[in-house]
Amino acid sequence: MKKTQSASNFFDDVYEVCRLIPPGRVTSYGSIAHYLGAKSGARMVGWAMHGCPKDVPAHRVVNSSGLLTGKVHFKPPTAMASRLKKEGVKVVNDKIQHFNDVFWDPSTELTLDKPKARKRAPKKG
């Protein structure tokens, strides 16, 4: 994150990353922060998630251990686990099971500020 970037711009960037998390996958607050260049910004990502727009799949963002620490911000608090279960993510006692298998790391899945690579036709001759 650039030092001149405002909190609202950071929040918008957080929401954009969250919108890219595929159904049935989860990521962590810290992984989003790291991707955005704020390596110590996990709490800032968490703060952004408190008031995120309805089109942001906030239920797919958990802590680095796979715990549903954000569940208290869902109405009812069981909604976070319910949404994840509907997407095929196994949750037991508010913890993602097989966390490494469903973990989505934006730093490896996305390239910052670069358009997605397009397939090119092979060169002729």
CSV table of C-alpha atoms in Angstrom, one decimal:
chain,number,residue,atom,x,y,z
A,1,MET,CA,0.0,0.0,0.0
A,2,LYS,CA,1.3,3.4,-0.9
A,3,LYS,CA,1.8,5.7,2.1
A,4,THR,CA,-0.4,8.3,0.4
A,5,GLN,CA,-3.3,5.9,0.0
A,6,SER,CA,-6.3,6.9,2.1
A,7,ALA,CA,-8.1,4.4,4.3
A,8,SER,CA,-11.2,4.6,2.0
A,9,ASN,CA,-9.0,3.6,-1.0
A,10,PHE,CA,-7.5,0.8,1.0
A,11,PHE,CA,-11.0,-0.4,2.0
A,12,ASP,CA,-12.1,-0.3,-1.7
A,13,ASP,CA,-9.0,-2.4,-2.6
A,14,VAL,CA,-9.9,-4.9,0.1
A,15,TYR,CA,-13.4,-5.2,-1.3
A,16,GLU,CA,-12.1,-5.7,-4.8
A,17,VAL,CA,-9.8,-8.6,-3.6
A,18,CYS,CA,-12.7,-10.1,-1.6
A,19,ARG,CA,-15.0,-10.1,-4.7
A,20,LEU,CA,-12.4,-12.3,-6.5
A,21,ILE,CA,-12.4,-15.1,-3.9
A,22,PRO,CA,-14.0,-18.0,-5.6
A,23,PRO,CA,-17.0,-19.8,-4.0
A,24,GLY,CA,-15.9,-22.7,-1.9
A,25,ARG,CA,-12.5,-21.0,-1.0
A,26,VAL,CA,-11.4,-18.8,1.8
A,27,THR,CA,-8.6,-16.4,2.5
A,28,SER,CA,-7.3,-14.6,5.6
A,29,TYR,CA,-7.2,-10.9,6.7
A,30,GLY,CA,-3.4,-11.1,6.7
A,31,SER,CA,-3.2,-12.5,3.2
A,32,ILE,CA,-5.3,-9.7,1.8
A,33,ALA,CA,-3.2,-7.1,3.7
A,34,HIS,CA,0.0,-8.7,2.4
A,35,TYR,CA,-1.3,-8.7,-1.2
A,36,LEU,CA,-2.1,-5.0,-0.9
A,37,GLY,CA,1.3,-4.2,0.4
A,38,ALA,CA,0.3,-3.7,4.1
A,39,LYS,CA,2.1,-6.7,5.6
A,40,SER,CA,1.0,-5.7,9.1
A,41,GLY,CA,-2.4,-4.6,8.1
A,42,ALA,CA,-4.6,-7.6,9.0
A,43,ARG,CA,-6.5,-5.6,11.5
A,44,MET,CA,-7.1,-2.9,9.0
A,45,VAL,CA,-8.6,-5.5,6.6
A,46,GLY,CA,-10.7,-6.7,9.5
A,47,TRP,CA,-11.9,-3.1,10.1
A,48,ALA,CA,-12.7,-2.8,6.4
A,49,MET,CA,-14.8,-5.9,6.5
A,50,HIS,CA,-17.0,-4.5,9.3
A,51,GLY,CA,-18.9,-2.2,6.9
A,52,CYS,CA,-18.4,-3.9,3.6
A,53,PRO,CA,-20.9,-3.6,0.8
A,54,LYS,CA,-23.5,-6.4,0.4
A,55,ASP,CA,-21.9,-7.7,-2.8
A,56,VAL,CA,-18.6,-8.5,-1.0
A,57,PRO,CA,-18.4,-12.1,0.1
A,58,ALA,CA,-17.2,-11.3,3.6
A,59,HIS,CA,-18.0,-14.8,4.8
A,60,ARG,CA,-14.9,-16.0,2.8
A,61,VAL,CA,-12.5,-14.1,4.9
A,62,VAL,CA,-11.3,-15.7,8.1
A,63,ASN,CA,-8.3,-15.5,10.4
A,64,SER,CA,-4.9,-17.1,9.6
A,65,SER,CA,-5.9,-20.3,11.6
A,66,GLY,CA,-9.2,-20.7,9.7
A,67,LEU,CA,-11.3,-19.5,12.6
A,68,LEU,CA,-14.5,-17.6,11.8
A,69,THR,CA,-13.6,-14.6,14.0
A,70,GLY,CA,-15.8,-12.3,12.0
A,71,LYS,CA,-19.0,-14.3,12.7
A,72,VAL,CA,-20.1,-11.8,15.3
A,73,HIS,CA,-20.7,-9.3,12.5
A,74,PHE,CA,-23.2,-11.5,10.8
A,75,LYS,CA,-26.9,-11.6,11.6
A,76,PRO,CA,-27.3,-14.2,13.1
A,77,PRO,CA,-23.7,-15.1,14.0
A,78,THR,CA,-24.2,-18.6,12.5
A,79,ALA,CA,-24.8,-17.1,9.0
A,80,MET,CA,-21.0,-17.0,8.2
A,81,ALA,CA,-20.7,-20.8,8.8
A,82,SER,CA,-23.9,-21.5,6.9
A,83,ARG,CA,-22.8,-19.6,3.8
A,84,LEU,CA,-19.5,-21.4,3.8
A,85,LYS,CA,-21.2,-24.8,4.2
A,86,LYS,CA,-23.5,-24.0,1.3
A,87,GLU,CA,-20.4,-23.4,-0.8
A,88,GLY,CA,-18.9,-26.8,0.2
A,89,VAL,CA,-16.5,-25.6,2.9
A,90,LYS,CA,-16.5,-27.9,6.0
A,91,VAL,CA,-16.8,-25.9,9.2
A,92,VAL,CA,-16.7,-27.5,12.7
A,93,ASN,CA,-17.0,-25.5,15.9
A,94,ASP,CA,-16.4,-22.2,13.9
A,95,LYS,CA,-13.1,-23.5,12.3
A,96,ILE,CA,-12.5,-24.3,8.7
A,97,GLN,CA,-11.6,-28.0,8.2
A,98,HIS,CA,-8.9,-28.8,5.7
A,99,PHE,CA,-8.0,-25.1,5.7
A,100,ASN,CA,-4.9,-25.5,3.5
A,101,ASP,CA,-7.0,-27.2,0.8
A,102,VAL,CA,-9.6,-24.4,0.6
A,103,PHE,CA,-7.2,-21.5,1.3
A,104,TRP,CA,-7.0,-18.9,-1.6
A,105,ASP,CA,-3.9,-16.8,-1.5
A,106,PRO,CA,-4.3,-13.6,-3.5
A,107,SER,CA,-0.5,-13.1,-3.7
A,108,THR,CA,-0.3,-16.3,-5.8
A,109,GLU,CA,-3.7,-16.2,-7.5
A,110,LEU,CA,-3.6,-12.6,-8.6
A,111,THR,CA,-1.0,-10.2,-10.0
A,112,LEU,CA,-1.2,-6.7,-8.5
A,113,ASP,CA,-2.0,-3.9,-11.0
A,114,LYS,CA,-1.6,-6.2,-14.0
A,115,PRO,CA,-4.4,-7.3,-16.3
A,116,LYS,CA,-4.9,-11.0,-16.4
A,117,ALA,CA,-2.8,-12.7,-19.1
A,118,ARG,CA,-4.6,-13.5,-22.3
A,119,LYS,CA,-4.0,-16.6,-24.3
A,120,ARG,CA,-2.4,-15.8,-27.5
A,121,ALA,CA,-2.5,-17.6,-30.8
A,122,PRO,CA,0.7,-19.4,-31.6
A,123,LYS,CA,3.0,-17.6,-34.0
A,124,LYS,CA,2.9,-18.9,-37.5
A,125,GLY,CA,6.0,-19.8,-39.4
